[in-house]
mmCIF file of C-alpha atoms in Angstrom:
data_model
loop_
_atom_site.group_PDB
_atom_site.id
_atom_site.type_symbol
_atom_site.label_atom_id
_atom_site.label_comp_id
_atom_site.label_asym_id
_atom_site.label_seq_id
_atom_site.Cartn_x
_atom_site.Cartn_y
_atom_site.Cartn_z
ATOM 1 C CA UNK U 1 9.522 80.734 -41.143
ATOM 2 C CA UNK U 2 8.331 83.812 -39.391
ATOM 3 C CA UNK U 3 7.227 84.945 -36.039
ATOM 4 C CA UNK U 4 4.164 83.706 -34.186
ATOM 5 C CA UNK U 5 1.082 85.870 -34.442
ATOM 6 C CA UNK U 6 1.235 88.725 -31.959
ATOM 7 C CA UNK U 7 5.012 88.631 -31.453
ATOM 8 C CA UNK U 8 6.660 91.904 -32.399
ATOM 9 C CA UNK U 9 9.983 91.915 -34.198
ATOM 10 C CA UNK U 10 11.978 94.754 -32.671
ATOM 11 C CA UNK U 11 15.096 94.661 -34.809
ATOM 12 C CA UNK U 12 14.207 93.495 -38.306
ATOM 13 C CA UNK U 13 17.722 94.083 -39.622
ATOM 14 C CA UNK U 14 19.390 91.883 -36.984
ATOM 15 C CA UNK U 15 16.814 89.191 -37.727
ATOM 16 C CA UNK U 16 17.564 89.496 -41.458
ATOM 17 C CA UNK U 17 21.322 89.239 -40.896
ATOM 18 C CA UNK U 18 20.802 86.128 -38.744
ATOM 19 C CA UNK U 19 18.632 84.507 -41.431
ATOM 20 C CA UNK U 20 21.267 85.212 -44.089
ATOM 21 C CA UNK U 21 24.080 83.780 -41.939
ATOM 22 C CA UNK U 22 22.022 80.712 -41.000
ATOM 23 C CA UNK U 23 20.991 80.144 -44.616
ATOM 24 C CA UNK U 24 24.589 80.198 -45.784
ATOM 25 C CA UNK U 25 25.706 77.905 -42.962
ATOM 26 C CA UNK U 26 22.991 75.431 -44.019
ATOM 27 C CA UNK U 27 24.044 75.880 -47.703
ATOM 28 C CA UNK U 28 20.543 76.946 -48.738
ATOM 29 C CA UNK U 29 19.972 78.460 -52.162
ATOM 30 C CA UNK U 30 17.529 81.049 -50.799
ATOM 31 C CA UNK U 31 15.990 82.346 -47.579
ATOM 32 C CA UNK U 32 12.867 84.372 -46.867
ATOM 33 C CA UNK U 33 12.683 87.398 -44.604
ATOM 34 C CA UNK U 34 9.812 89.640 -43.513
ATOM 35 C CA UNK U 35 9.313 92.606 -45.821
ATOM 36 C CA UNK U 36 10.161 96.179 -44.848
ATOM 37 C CA UNK U 37 11.364 99.040 -47.034
ATOM 38 C CA UNK U 38 14.513 99.453 -44.919
ATOM 39 C CA UNK U 39 15.450 95.760 -45.069
ATOM 40 C CA UNK U 40 14.749 95.747 -48.823
ATOM 41 C CA UNK U 41 17.117 98.713 -49.296
ATOM 42 C CA UNK U 42 19.873 96.950 -47.316
ATOM 43 C CA UNK U 43 19.412 93.708 -49.287
ATOM 44 C CA UNK U 44 19.521 95.592 -52.594
ATOM 45 C CA UNK U 45 22.775 97.239 -51.484
ATOM 46 C CA UNK U 46 24.249 93.830 -50.599
ATOM 47 C CA UNK U 47 23.157 92.549 -54.025
ATOM 48 C CA UNK U 48 24.776 95.527 -55.770
ATOM 49 C CA UNK U 49 28.000 94.866 -53.834
ATOM 50 C CA UNK U 50 27.987 91.251 -55.075
ATOM 51 C CA UNK U 51 27.296 89.470 -51.775
ATOM 52 C CA UNK U 52 23.815 88.215 -52.782
ATOM 53 C CA UNK U 53 22.499 86.899 -56.101
ATOM 54 C CA UNK U 54 19.026 88.451 -56.103
ATOM 55 C CA UNK U 55 16.235 89.870 -53.953
ATOM 56 C CA UNK U 56 12.570 89.843 -54.885
ATOM 57 C CA UNK U 57 9.312 90.770 -53.209
ATOM 58 C CA UNK U 58 6.929 87.828 -52.863
ATOM 59 C CA UNK U 59 3.256 88.807 -52.512
ATOM 60 C CA UNK U 60 1.018 87.018 -50.015
ATOM 61 C CA UNK U 61 0.068 83.537 -51.308
ATOM 62 C CA UNK U 62 -3.689 83.988 -51.019
ATOM 63 C CA UNK U 63 -6.299 86.525 -49.964
ATOM 64 C CA UNK U 64 -6.847 84.507 -46.785
ATOM 65 C CA UNK U 65 -3.164 84.822 -45.811
ATOM 66 C CA UNK U 66 -1.937 87.805 -43.794
ATOM 67 C CA UNK U 67 -1.501 90.773 -46.153
ATOM 68 C CA UNK U 68 2.237 91.062 -45.582
ATOM 69 C CA UNK U 69 4.642 90.364 -48.432
ATOM 70 C CA UNK U 70 7.953 88.636 -47.793
ATOM 71 C CA UNK U 71 11.351 88.972 -49.408
ATOM 72 C CA UNK U 72 13.006 86.020 -51.139
ATOM 73 C CA UNK U 73 16.786 86.339 -51.020
ATOM 74 C CA UNK U 74 18.959 84.205 -53.312
ATOM 75 C CA UNK U 75 22.243 83.516 -51.553
ATOM 76 C CA UNK U 76 25.530 83.597 -53.419
ATOM 77 C CA UNK U 77 28.396 81.123 -53.184
ATOM 78 C CA UNK U 78 31.881 81.247 -54.649
ATOM 79 C CA UNK U 79 34.145 78.568 -56.073
ATOM 80 C CA UNK U 80 34.026 75.346 -54.107
ATOM 81 C CA UNK U 81 30.740 76.340 -52.480
ATOM 82 C CA UNK U 82 32.264 78.956 -50.155
ATOM 83 C CA UNK U 83 29.724 81.584 -49.023
ATOM 84 C CA UNK U 84 30.162 85.013 -50.642
ATOM 85 C CA UNK U 85 29.828 86.595 -47.181
ATOM 86 C CA UNK U 86 32.446 85.436 -44.699
ATOM 87 C CA UNK U 87 31.134 87.791 -42.013
ATOM 88 C CA UNK U 88 27.934 89.812 -41.738
ATOM 89 C CA UNK U 89 27.600 91.750 -38.484
ATOM 90 C CA UNK U 90 25.287 94.396 -37.098
ATOM 91 C CA UNK U 91 27.137 97.493 -35.814
ATOM 92 C CA UNK U 92 24.433 99.968 -34.783
ATOM 93 C CA UNK U 93 21.767 98.435 -32.561
ATOM 94 C CA UNK U 94 18.530 99.740 -31.063
ATOM 95 C CA UNK U 95 20.296 99.949 -27.693
ATOM 96 C CA UNK U 96 23.429 101.672 -29.069
ATOM 97 C CA UNK U 97 23.354 103.694 -32.271
ATOM 98 C CA UNK U 98 26.621 104.242 -34.120
ATOM 99 C CA UNK U 99 27.070 107.158 -36.537
ATOM 100 C CA UNK U 100 29.962 108.132 -38.803
ATOM 101 C CA UNK U 101 30.737 110.981 -41.152
ATOM 102 C CA UNK U 102 31.430 110.370 -44.821
ATOM 103 C CA UNK U 103 35.130 111.202 -44.610
ATOM 104 C CA UNK U 104 35.760 109.700 -41.143
ATOM 105 C CA UNK U 105 34.672 106.182 -42.065
ATOM 106 C CA UNK U 106 37.694 103.834 -41.956
ATOM 107 C CA UNK U 107 38.084 100.966 -44.454
ATOM 108 C CA UNK U 108 36.047 97.929 -43.377
ATOM 109 C CA UNK U 109 37.982 94.743 -42.561
ATOM 110 C CA UNK U 110 41.306 96.316 -43.567
ATOM 111 C CA UNK U 111 39.905 97.178 -46.991
ATOM 112 C CA UNK U 112 38.546 93.675 -47.701
ATOM 113 C CA UNK U 113 34.949 94.386 -46.694
ATOM 114 C CA UNK U 114 32.326 97.069 -46.802
ATOM 115 C CA UNK U 115 30.248 99.123 -44.374
ATOM 116 C CA UNK U 116 26.492 99.465 -44.785
ATOM 117 C CA UNK U 117 25.183 102.934 -43.942
ATOM 118 C CA UNK U 118 21.745 104.472 -43.663
ATOM 119 C CA UNK U 119 22.131 108.061 -44.842
ATOM 120 C CA UNK U 120 19.751 110.911 -45.696
ATOM 121 C CA UNK U 121 20.302 109.864 -49.337
ATOM 122 C CA UNK U 122 19.302 106.242 -48.643
ATOM 123 C CA UNK U 123 21.086 103.010 -47.719
ATOM 124 C CA UNK U 124 24.520 102.741 -49.330
ATOM 125 C CA UNK U 125 27.971 101.224 -48.987
ATOM 126 C CA UNK U 126 30.769 102.957 -47.116
ATOM 127 C CA UNK U 127 32.640 103.503 -50.390
ATOM 128 C CA UNK U 128 29.631 105.277 -51.894
ATOM 129 C CA UNK U 129 29.154 107.350 -48.716
ATOM 130 C CA UNK U 130 32.822 108.464 -48.861
ATOM 131 C CA UNK U 131 32.469 109.318 -52.557
ATOM 132 C CA UNK U 132 29.357 111.419 -51.900
ATOM 133 C CA UNK U 133 30.790 112.777 -48.603
ATOM 134 C CA UNK U 134 27.635 111.847 -46.698
ATOM 135 C CA UNK U 135 27.485 110.286 -43.241
ATOM 136 C CA UNK U 136 24.846 108.378 -41.360
ATOM 137 C CA UNK U 137 24.084 105.408 -39.157
ATOM 138 C CA UNK U 138 26.508 102.495 -39.559
ATOM 139 C CA UNK U 139 24.125 99.561 -39.926
ATOM 140 C CA UNK U 140 26.616 96.745 -40.370
ATOM 141 C CA UNK U 141 29.800 95.361 -41.801
ATOM 142 C CA UNK U 142 30.179 92.686 -44.471
ATOM 143 C CA UNK U 143 33.168 90.874 -45.952
#
């Protein structure tokens, strides 16, 4: 997987969300995504919330390979093989940024899901942002 040489990826987070959704639809155990610190922080937050099993950085396979690490994401499934994430959607996009304050953030999916926020204190869940009373960019919604 990956993008052809010379093709820029403009929205790495949307690409990551699509890979996670497609991997779960295909019932894969794991997917790989291009490495970035921001994407890694979002994936670690999803893991801490219990939507993913694990995330690990995979170094380049050989010195001849491009020097870019990838991220291996172990997907999580519930009883009967149901995906842990029913919905994973991007909210803020490069064309339209969405921001919310810590106290003004409503419950996600009627309290069944969680918001993902990028704040000055790092990427965190909506519940954590409310607890710390910190706002930021609403990256996505998961449930």
